[in-house]
Short mmCIF file of C-alpha atoms in Angstrom, two decimals:
data_model
loop_
_atom_site.label_atom_id
_atom_site.label_comp_id
_atom_site.label_asym_id
_atom_site.label_seq_id
_atom_site.Cartn_x
_atom_site.Cartn_y
_atom_site.Cartn_z
CA MET Y 30 85.21 103.83 64.68
CA LEU Y 31 88.62 105.56 64.90
CA TRP Y 32 88.17 108.99 66.46
CA GLY Y 33 91.66 110.26 65.76
CA GLU Y 34 91.58 114.06 65.99
CA ALA Y 35 87.83 114.34 66.11
CA PRO Y 36 86.57 117.09 68.45
CA TYR Y 37 85.34 116.12 71.91
CA GLY Y 38 81.70 116.29 72.88
CA LEU Y 39 82.69 117.92 76.21
CA VAL Y 40 85.50 120.40 75.92
CA SER Y 41 85.64 120.81 79.74
CA ARG Y 42 83.87 119.63 82.82
CA PRO Y 43 81.04 121.92 84.00
CA ALA Y 44 81.16 123.19 87.58
CA ALA Y 45 78.56 121.42 89.72
CA ARG Y 46 77.83 121.88 93.41
CA PRO Y 47 77.08 118.65 95.42
CA TYR Y 48 73.36 117.78 95.49
CA LEU Y 49 72.45 120.88 93.43
CA LEU Y 50 69.78 122.36 95.74
CA MET Y 51 68.56 118.98 96.94
CA PRO Y 52 69.04 117.74 100.56
CA GLU Y 53 71.96 115.40 101.39
CA SER Y 54 69.58 112.62 102.52
CA ALA Y 55 66.03 111.50 102.03
CA ASP Y 56 64.88 112.91 105.37
CA GLY Y 57 65.94 116.43 104.49
CA PRO Y 58 63.52 119.13 103.32
CA MET Y 59 62.58 118.46 99.69
CA PRO Y 60 62.01 121.34 97.30
CA ALA Y 61 58.27 121.52 96.57
CA ARG Y 62 58.76 122.48 92.86
CA LEU Y 63 61.13 121.32 90.22
CA SER Y 64 62.25 124.89 89.61
CA GLN Y 65 63.59 124.89 93.24
CA THR Y 66 65.90 121.87 92.74
CA GLY Y 67 68.63 123.66 90.81
CA ALA Y 68 68.31 121.21 87.92
CA PHE Y 69 66.95 123.71 85.36
CA LEU Y 70 67.95 127.25 84.48
CA ASP Y 71 64.60 127.81 82.85
CA THR Y 72 62.14 125.11 84.03
CA THR Y 73 59.21 126.11 81.84
CA ASN Y 74 61.36 125.77 78.68
CA LEU Y 75 63.30 122.83 80.13
CA VAL Y 76 66.67 124.62 79.82
CA PRO Y 77 69.00 122.59 82.02
CA SER Y 78 71.40 124.08 84.56
CA PRO Y 79 74.95 124.53 83.24
CA ALA Y 80 75.98 121.83 85.78
CA LEU Y 81 73.94 119.19 83.90
CA ILE Y 82 75.47 117.05 81.27
CA PRO Y 83 73.09 115.34 78.77
CA TYR Y 84 73.42 111.73 77.93
CA ASP Y 85 71.63 108.82 76.43
CA LEU Y 86 71.80 104.99 76.57
CA VAL Y 87 72.30 102.34 73.97
CA VAL Y 88 69.17 100.50 75.25
CA PRO Y 89 66.78 102.37 77.43
CA PHE Y 90 64.49 100.81 80.02
CA TRP Y 91 60.94 100.42 78.74
CA SER Y 92 58.78 103.11 80.15
CA ASP Y 93 55.35 102.56 78.53
CA GLY Y 94 56.19 104.30 75.30
CA ALA Y 95 57.40 107.55 76.89
CA GLY Y 96 60.29 109.51 75.45
CA LYS Y 97 63.03 110.34 77.98
CA SER Y 98 65.66 113.00 78.32
CA ARG Y 99 68.60 112.41 80.69
CA TRP Y 100 71.15 114.58 82.46
CA ILE Y 101 73.73 114.07 85.16
CA ALA Y 102 75.46 116.57 87.54
CA VAL Y 103 78.76 115.27 89.09
CA PRO Y 104 80.11 117.36 91.94
CA THR Y 105 83.23 119.21 90.79
CA LEU Y 106 84.94 119.23 94.15
CA GLY Y 107 84.75 117.24 97.43
CA PRO Y 108 86.74 116.93 100.62
CA ALA Y 109 89.44 114.94 98.87
CA GLY Y 110 89.61 117.05 95.71
CA PRO Y 111 88.08 116.58 92.22
CA GLN Y 112 85.17 114.08 92.31
CA ARG Y 113 85.05 111.39 89.69
CA ILE Y 114 82.97 108.43 88.93
CA LYS Y 115 84.77 105.14 89.56
CA ALA Y 116 84.36 103.34 86.22
CA GLY Y 117 85.52 100.02 84.88
CA PRO Y 118 85.08 98.15 81.63
CA THR Y 119 82.38 95.88 83.17
CA GLY Y 120 80.15 96.02 86.24
CA GLU Y 121 78.45 98.98 87.87
CA TRP Y 122 80.01 102.46 88.29
CA VAL Y 123 80.32 104.13 91.62
CA PHE Y 124 79.11 107.68 91.78
CA PRO Y 125 80.42 110.46 94.15
CA LYS Y 126 78.16 111.52 96.95
CA GLY Y 127 76.16 114.55 95.77
CA THR Y 128 75.75 113.28 92.16
CA VAL Y 129 72.22 114.04 90.80
CA LEU Y 130 70.72 112.21 87.85
CA VAL Y 131 67.74 113.80 86.16
CA LYS Y 132 65.27 111.91 83.88
CA HIS Y 133 62.39 113.68 82.12
CA PHE Y 134 59.37 111.89 80.69
CA GLU Y 135 57.11 112.91 77.88
CA LEU Y 136 54.41 110.84 76.23
CA PRO Y 137 53.38 111.01 72.54
CA THR Y 138 49.59 111.69 72.64
CA ASP Y 139 48.70 111.97 68.97
CA ALA Y 140 49.64 109.26 66.50
CA ARG Y 141 48.75 111.60 63.68
CA HIS Y 142 51.35 114.11 65.00
CA PRO Y 143 54.33 112.18 66.59
CA GLU Y 144 55.95 115.52 67.62
CA VAL Y 145 52.98 116.21 70.02
CA ARG Y 146 54.03 115.16 73.49
CA ARG Y 147 52.66 115.72 76.91
CA ARG Y 148 55.05 116.39 79.75
CA LEU Y 149 54.45 113.91 82.56
CA GLU Y 150 57.15 113.97 85.21
CA THR Y 151 60.74 114.60 85.95
CA ARG Y 152 62.58 112.35 88.39
CA LEU Y 153 65.73 113.18 90.34
CA LEU Y 154 67.96 110.39 91.76
CA VAL Y 155 70.40 111.73 94.26
CA CYS Y 156 73.51 109.88 95.51
CA ASP Y 157 73.15 110.75 99.19
CA SER Y 158 75.55 111.41 102.06
CA THR Y 159 75.33 107.74 103.31
CA GLY Y 160 76.51 106.13 100.09
CA GLY Y 161 72.96 105.23 99.00
CA VAL Y 162 70.49 106.91 96.77
CA TYR Y 163 67.06 108.45 97.06
CA GLY Y 164 64.61 109.40 94.32
CA VAL Y 165 61.85 112.02 94.01
CA THR Y 166 59.25 112.55 91.42
CA TYR Y 167 57.94 115.91 90.16
CA LYS Y 168 54.70 115.89 88.26
CA TRP Y 169 54.19 118.50 85.62
CA ARG Y 170 51.37 121.02 85.80
CA PRO Y 171 48.89 121.11 82.81
CA ASP Y 172 50.30 124.48 81.65
CA ASN Y 173 54.01 123.21 81.80
CA SER Y 174 54.93 126.21 83.97
CA ASP Y 175 56.54 123.95 86.64
CA ALA Y 176 56.29 120.46 88.23
CA ASP Y 177 55.21 119.63 91.78
CA LEU Y 178 56.77 117.21 94.21
CA LEU Y 179 54.74 114.01 94.71
CA THR Y 180 54.72 112.59 98.23
CA THR Y 181 52.93 109.40 97.21
CA ASN Y 182 52.56 107.29 94.12
CA LEU Y 183 49.78 108.27 91.68
CA SER Y 184 48.03 106.72 88.61
CA GLU Y 185 46.59 109.00 85.97
CA GLN Y 186 44.47 108.33 82.89
CA ILE Y 187 45.97 109.89 79.80
CA LEU Y 188 43.93 110.46 76.62
CA VAL Y 189 45.85 109.34 73.52
CA GLN Y 190 44.71 110.04 69.99
CA THR Y 191 45.25 107.03 67.68
CA LEU Y 192 44.91 106.82 63.91
CA GLY Y 193 41.44 105.36 64.38
CA GLY Y 194 40.06 107.07 67.39
CA CYS Y 195 41.12 107.53 71.01
CA ARG Y 196 42.34 105.32 73.80
CA THR Y 197 43.16 105.84 77.46
CA GLN Y 198 46.58 105.08 78.86
CA THR Y 199 47.29 104.67 82.51
CA TRP Y 200 50.49 106.42 83.67
CA TYR Y 201 52.03 105.42 86.98
CA TYR Y 202 54.02 108.05 88.96
CA PRO Y 203 56.32 106.33 91.47
CA ASN Y 204 56.92 107.44 95.00
CA ARG Y 205 60.30 107.34 96.95
CA SER Y 206 59.91 103.78 98.14
CA ASP Y 207 59.18 102.71 94.58
CA CYS Y 208 62.50 104.19 93.45
CA ARG Y 209 64.32 102.01 95.94
CA THR Y 210 62.72 98.85 94.60
CA CYS Y 211 64.98 99.00 91.51
CA HIS Y 212 67.72 101.44 92.51
CA THR Y 213 69.26 99.11 95.08
CA GLN Y 214 72.75 99.12 96.49
CA LEU Y 215 73.32 95.70 94.79
CA ALA Y 216 72.45 97.24 91.45
CA GLY Y 217 74.74 100.14 92.04
CA GLY Y 218 72.12 102.85 92.67
CA PRO Y 219 71.97 104.65 89.38
CA LEU Y 220 71.05 102.09 86.72
CA GLY Y 221 71.73 103.63 83.38
CA PRO Y 222 75.23 105.12 83.14
CA LYS Y 223 77.82 102.38 82.79
CA THR Y 224 80.35 101.37 80.21
CA ARG Y 225 78.13 99.06 78.14
CA GLN Y 226 75.35 101.57 77.93
CA LEU Y 227 77.46 104.77 77.20
CA ASN Y 228 79.82 103.11 74.65
CA ARG Y 229 77.90 104.90 71.87
CA PRO Y 230 77.90 108.16 69.86
CA PHE Y 231 75.92 111.06 71.19
CA SER Y 232 75.09 114.43 69.68
CA TYR Y 233 75.93 117.13 72.18
CA PRO Y 234 74.32 120.56 72.27
CA SER Y 235 77.52 122.02 70.79
CA GLY Y 236 76.80 120.15 67.62
CA VAL Y 237 79.63 117.73 68.09
CA THR Y 238 78.91 113.99 67.92
CA ASP Y 239 81.30 111.97 70.16
CA ASN Y 240 81.38 108.65 71.85
CA GLU Y 241 80.08 109.27 75.39
CA LEU Y 242 82.82 107.42 77.14
CA ARG Y 243 85.42 109.42 75.15
CA ALA Y 244 83.74 112.65 76.02
CA TRP Y 245 83.30 111.85 79.73
CA SER Y 246 86.96 110.65 79.87
CA HIS Y 247 88.28 113.78 78.29
CA ALA Y 248 86.21 116.02 80.64
CA GLY Y 249 87.77 114.17 83.70
CA LEU Y 250 84.45 112.63 84.90
CA LEU Y 251 85.78 109.01 84.99
CA ASP Y 252 88.41 107.32 87.18
CA PRO Y 253 90.12 105.80 85.36
CA GLY Y 254 89.19 107.33 82.01
CA PHE Y 255 89.19 105.41 78.75
CA SER Y 256 91.58 106.08 75.90
CA ASP Y 257 90.55 106.34 72.26
CA GLU Y 258 92.38 103.04 71.60
CA GLN Y 259 90.35 101.24 74.25
CA LEU Y 260 86.84 102.18 72.95
CA ALA Y 261 86.57 99.49 70.31
CA SER Y 262 87.49 96.71 72.78
CA LEU Y 263 85.03 97.91 75.46
CA PRO Y 264 81.68 96.11 75.89
CA ALA Y 265 78.62 97.69 74.42
CA LEU Y 266 74.96 96.69 74.35
CA THR Y 267 73.43 96.21 70.93
CA PRO Y 268 70.62 98.63 69.77
CA LEU Y 269 67.34 96.81 69.51
CA GLU Y 270 66.57 97.97 65.95
CA ASN Y 271 68.23 97.89 62.57
CA GLY Y 272 68.90 101.29 61.04
CA PRO Y 273 66.90 102.19 57.92
CA GLY Y 274 67.76 99.97 54.94
CA SER Y 275 69.79 97.54 57.03
CA ALA Y 276 69.95 93.88 56.31
CA PRO Y 277 68.03 91.47 58.54
CA ALA Y 278 69.77 90.66 61.84
CA SER Y 279 72.16 87.69 61.89
CA ALA Y 280 71.64 85.08 64.68
CA THR Y 281 74.55 86.49 66.54
CA GLU Y 282 73.16 90.03 66.35
CA LEU Y 283 69.69 88.83 67.29
CA GLN Y 284 71.02 87.15 70.33
CA ALA Y 285 73.00 90.22 71.28
CA ARG Y 286 69.82 92.36 70.96
CA ALA Y 287 67.77 90.05 73.14
CA ARG Y 288 70.48 89.90 75.84
CA SER Y 289 70.75 93.71 75.65
CA TYR Y 290 67.06 94.05 76.18
CA LEU Y 291 67.13 91.73 79.19
CA ASP Y 292 70.11 93.61 80.60
CA ALA Y 293 68.37 96.93 80.38
CA ASN Y 294 64.97 95.85 81.68
CA CYS Y 295 65.77 92.94 84.07
CA ALA Y 296 69.34 93.00 85.31
CA GLN Y 297 68.75 95.50 88.16
CA CYS Y 298 66.94 92.62 89.96
CA HIS Y 299 67.99 89.45 88.14
CA ARG Y 300 71.57 89.11 89.23
CA PRO Y 301 73.34 87.11 91.92
CA GLY Y 302 72.03 88.21 95.35
CA GLY Y 303 68.97 89.86 93.79
CA THR Y 304 65.48 88.71 93.39
CA VAL Y 305 64.59 85.12 93.99
CA ALA Y 306 65.44 83.58 90.71
CA ASN Y 307 68.17 81.44 89.07
CA PHE Y 308 69.16 83.47 86.07
CA ASP Y 309 71.49 86.43 85.64
CA ALA Y 310 70.27 89.00 83.16
CA ARG Y 311 73.53 91.08 83.11
CA PHE Y 312 75.08 91.42 79.63
CA ASP Y 313 78.52 91.20 81.35
CA THR Y 314 77.87 87.63 82.23
CA PRO Y 315 78.72 85.25 79.38
CA LEU Y 316 75.61 83.61 77.95
CA GLU Y 317 76.71 80.14 78.94
CA ARG Y 318 76.78 81.25 82.61
CA GLN Y 319 73.56 83.28 82.59
CA GLN Y 320 71.30 80.22 83.03
CA LEU Y 321 68.88 81.78 80.54
CA ILE Y 322 68.56 79.10 77.77
CA ASN Y 323 67.13 75.96 79.33
CA GLY Y 324 67.55 77.65 82.74
CA GLU Y 325 65.46 76.16 85.51
CA VAL Y 326 62.73 78.31 87.08
CA LEU Y 327 61.70 78.45 90.73
CA ILE Y 328 57.97 79.13 90.01
CA ASP Y 329 56.67 76.86 87.15
CA GLU Y 330 53.49 78.89 86.47
CA GLY Y 331 51.65 75.62 86.00
CA LEU Y 332 53.58 74.65 82.87
CA ASP Y 333 55.12 71.29 82.10
CA ASN Y 334 58.96 71.55 81.77
CA PRO Y 335 59.09 75.38 81.98
CA ARG Y 336 62.40 77.16 81.44
CA VAL Y 337 63.67 80.74 81.64
CA ILE Y 338 64.12 80.57 77.87
CA ALA Y 339 62.97 77.31 76.21
CA PRO Y 340 64.44 77.10 72.70
CA ARG Y 341 61.83 77.49 69.99
CA ASP Y 342 59.09 77.43 72.67
CA ILE Y 343 57.54 80.75 73.64
CA TRP Y 344 54.89 78.99 75.65
CA ARG Y 345 57.37 77.38 78.05
CA SER Y 346 59.69 80.41 78.21
CA VAL Y 347 58.73 82.06 81.56
CA ALA Y 348 60.82 85.19 80.82
CA PHE Y 349 58.82 85.69 77.66
CA LEU Y 350 55.47 85.04 79.42
CA ARG Y 351 56.39 87.70 81.97
CA VAL Y 352 57.20 90.46 79.44
CA THR Y 353 53.99 89.73 77.63
CA SER Y 354 51.82 90.06 80.76
CA LEU Y 355 50.21 93.01 82.46
CA ASP Y 356 48.81 91.11 85.43
CA GLY Y 357 50.59 90.01 88.65
CA LEU Y 358 53.02 88.00 86.40
CA LYS Y 359 54.29 91.04 84.61
CA MET Y 360 57.94 92.05 84.41
CA PRO Y 361 59.13 94.59 85.15
CA PRO Y 362 56.64 94.60 88.06
CA LEU Y 363 56.60 98.38 88.66
CA ALA Y 364 55.33 101.35 86.57
CA HIS Y 365 54.45 99.01 83.76
CA GLN Y 366 50.94 99.42 82.33
CA GLU Y 367 51.58 99.06 78.59
CA LEU Y 368 53.24 96.17 76.71
CA ASP Y 369 56.54 96.69 74.89
CA GLN Y 370 55.49 95.27 71.56
CA HIS Y 371 58.84 95.77 69.92
CA GLY Y 372 60.69 94.10 72.85
CA ILE Y 373 58.08 91.27 72.72
CA ALA Y 374 58.69 90.78 69.00
CA LEU Y 375 62.40 90.79 69.53
CA MET Y 376 62.28 88.14 72.27
CA LYS Y 377 59.82 85.98 70.19
CA GLU Y 378 62.16 86.16 67.22
CA TRP Y 379 65.19 85.24 69.25
CA ILE Y 380 63.48 82.31 71.00
CA GLU Y 381 62.13 80.88 67.86
CA SER Y 382 65.61 81.18 66.13
CA LEU Y 383 67.26 78.99 68.80
CA PRO Y 384 68.15 75.41 67.75
CA GLY Y 385 65.85 72.67 68.85
CA ARG Y 386 62.79 70.62 67.98
CA PRO Y 387 59.77 72.57 66.62
CA VAL Y 388 57.11 73.06 69.20
CA LEU Y 389 53.37 72.79 68.77
CA PRO Y 390 51.20 75.84 69.60
CA PRO Y 391 48.58 75.16 72.23
CA PRO Y 392 45.06 74.24 70.92
CA LEU Y 393 42.38 76.94 71.01
CA ILE Y 394 39.21 76.10 73.08
CA SER Y 395 35.98 77.67 72.47
CA PRO Y 396 33.79 78.94 74.07
CA ARG Y 397 35.63 80.35 77.17
CA GLY Y 398 34.91 78.69 80.47
CA GLY Y 399 32.57 80.13 83.01
CA HIS Y 400 29.14 79.57 84.45
CA HIS Y 401 26.42 78.39 82.13
CA SER Y 402 22.74 77.69 82.50
CA LYS Y 403 22.54 74.99 79.87
CA SER Y 404 24.83 72.43 78.23
CA VAL Y 405 27.80 73.69 76.25
CA GLU Y 406 29.41 72.39 73.11
CA ILE Y 407 33.15 72.68 73.29
CA THR Y 408 35.18 72.94 70.11
CA VAL Y 409 38.97 72.79 69.83
CA SER Y 410 41.13 74.03 66.92
CA GLU Y 411 44.83 73.72 66.11
CA THR Y 412 47.21 75.94 64.15
CA GLU Y 413 49.58 73.12 63.05
CA PRO Y 414 48.04 70.82 60.38
CA ASP Y 415 47.71 67.12 61.11
CA CYS Y 416 48.39 67.27 64.83
CA ALA Y 417 46.41 65.06 67.25
CA ILE Y 418 44.59 66.83 70.14
CA HIS Y 419 43.90 64.74 73.19
CA TYR Y 420 41.66 65.94 75.98
CA THR Y 421 40.38 65.17 79.50
CA LEU Y 422 37.30 66.38 81.47
CA ASP Y 423 38.54 65.77 84.98
CA GLY Y 424 41.39 68.16 85.13
CA SER Y 425 44.12 65.70 84.56
CA VAL Y 426 46.98 66.29 82.07
CA PRO Y 427 46.09 64.81 78.70
CA ALA Y 428 48.18 61.95 77.35
CA LEU Y 429 48.16 59.93 74.19
CA SER Y 430 46.00 57.42 75.99
CA ASP Y 431 43.21 59.95 76.59
CA PRO Y 432 40.28 60.63 74.18
CA LEU Y 433 41.25 61.98 70.74
CA TYR Y 434 39.36 65.15 69.79
CA ASP Y 435 37.64 64.56 66.52
CA LYS Y 436 34.32 66.40 67.03
CA PRO Y 437 32.72 68.92 69.46
CA VAL Y 438 32.38 67.75 73.10
CA ARG Y 439 29.16 68.52 74.84
CA VAL Y 440 29.16 69.02 78.65
CA ASN Y 441 26.33 69.75 81.08
CA GLU Y 442 28.00 69.30 84.43
CA THR Y 443 30.96 70.97 86.03
CA SER Y 444 34.03 69.99 84.06
CA VAL Y 445 37.70 70.96 83.82
CA PHE Y 446 38.39 70.65 80.01
CA ARG Y 447 42.01 70.30 79.29
CA ALA Y 448 43.62 69.70 75.86
CA LYS Y 449 47.17 69.15 74.45
CA ALA Y 450 48.42 68.83 70.92
CA PHE Y 451 50.77 66.02 69.76
CA LYS Y 452 52.62 65.42 66.48
CA LYS Y 453 55.57 63.22 65.60
CA GLY Y 454 58.74 65.25 65.24
CA PHE Y 455 57.40 68.07 67.41
CA THR Y 456 57.54 68.80 71.14
CA HIS Y 457 53.97 68.56 72.33
CA SER Y 458 52.16 71.68 73.27
CA ILE Y 459 51.50 72.97 76.66
CA THR Y 460 48.24 72.01 78.34
CA VAL Y 461 45.41 74.48 78.06
CA GLN Y 462 42.13 74.43 79.93
CA GLU Y 463 38.75 75.94 80.55
CA VAL Y 464 36.58 75.32 83.57
CA PHE Y 465 32.77 75.12 82.95
CA THR Y 466 30.14 75.21 85.75
CA PHE Y 467 26.43 74.82 85.60
CA ASP Y 468 23.37 75.58 87.64
#
């Protein structure tokens, strides 16, 4: 888009005192209530302080279906004069000491009325006096009059009205040490604001829609700022969804969406020097250097030939297995109690679109394993026609030389039943198993 003489989203830079009313370090006295932090002019009605600048991201971090509002307060002055964010086309931005980022969470609680939302929490991330960051969480009161500081993490059961009844959703409120798990020095502290996330249009409270990088540059928030001519050449993540009436995504766009999803949800840890893993989830890193597709894994999860992303093979793609899990395997590992079904569908579509041999789905074993008082008849079914299923009863990996499944198998003693599907022209399935024990 050519902005030309279009108005700016931020006419001028708002005055902001360092730290608002928060302490300069994590060991200082914390305001007990959100209304005491200086973040809101009217806390009950969620009217932000004039120092706060609203913003949004191209691809937000998955937060269990909650809607989020974001603001930032960048100190107007410091010891060396005007304070600015050190920004570059790629990489992480460096924020002045005393910068405060505010993120507010609300959860839709009635599928019949999507506008009905419950206020859950508001988090403040403070760029402290040491060059690091600290985070605090304020939990909203039931009457929405204010939010109270949490000194420890907390899980709460939230009642959600569905179209067919009710369900209970667990919401996890993080503590300060939880914040440091993701907001590391390696990741740059604040995770959201960066060139590839803010290179997007945003509707400001003034009614003006402007590119966020353009608006922040014009207001003097960035050092160096970006010119209008630069915007089209700057990197940007790809939104995860098509607009209404859009054509299906091309292979190139699908790949960009999947990489954008991984950048937003995984790159804070999965980068050089980060968590123990081989791949780099940052969108800034070219795909051929990310070690994603056919990238080797350090923990095989018991799979044969696992990869970070295995082309056309969701069963051997460990990154996919982790985003579809809610147990100890889950990713992201923190504050994640609900599956991101849209993100899962996106990753599945991308993996299955990659070039390579078709892959057989794993056979389905019935009944489930467990302890039984009498003999059990085991049946196996496949979803791909005309494939051959071979099985073992001793826990070994099935091969073509092992028995071919052609009828139910009856067992009456402890057995580790394992099965695998084979078909010419296809990559064989992963091995599946059930363990049966008896009195």
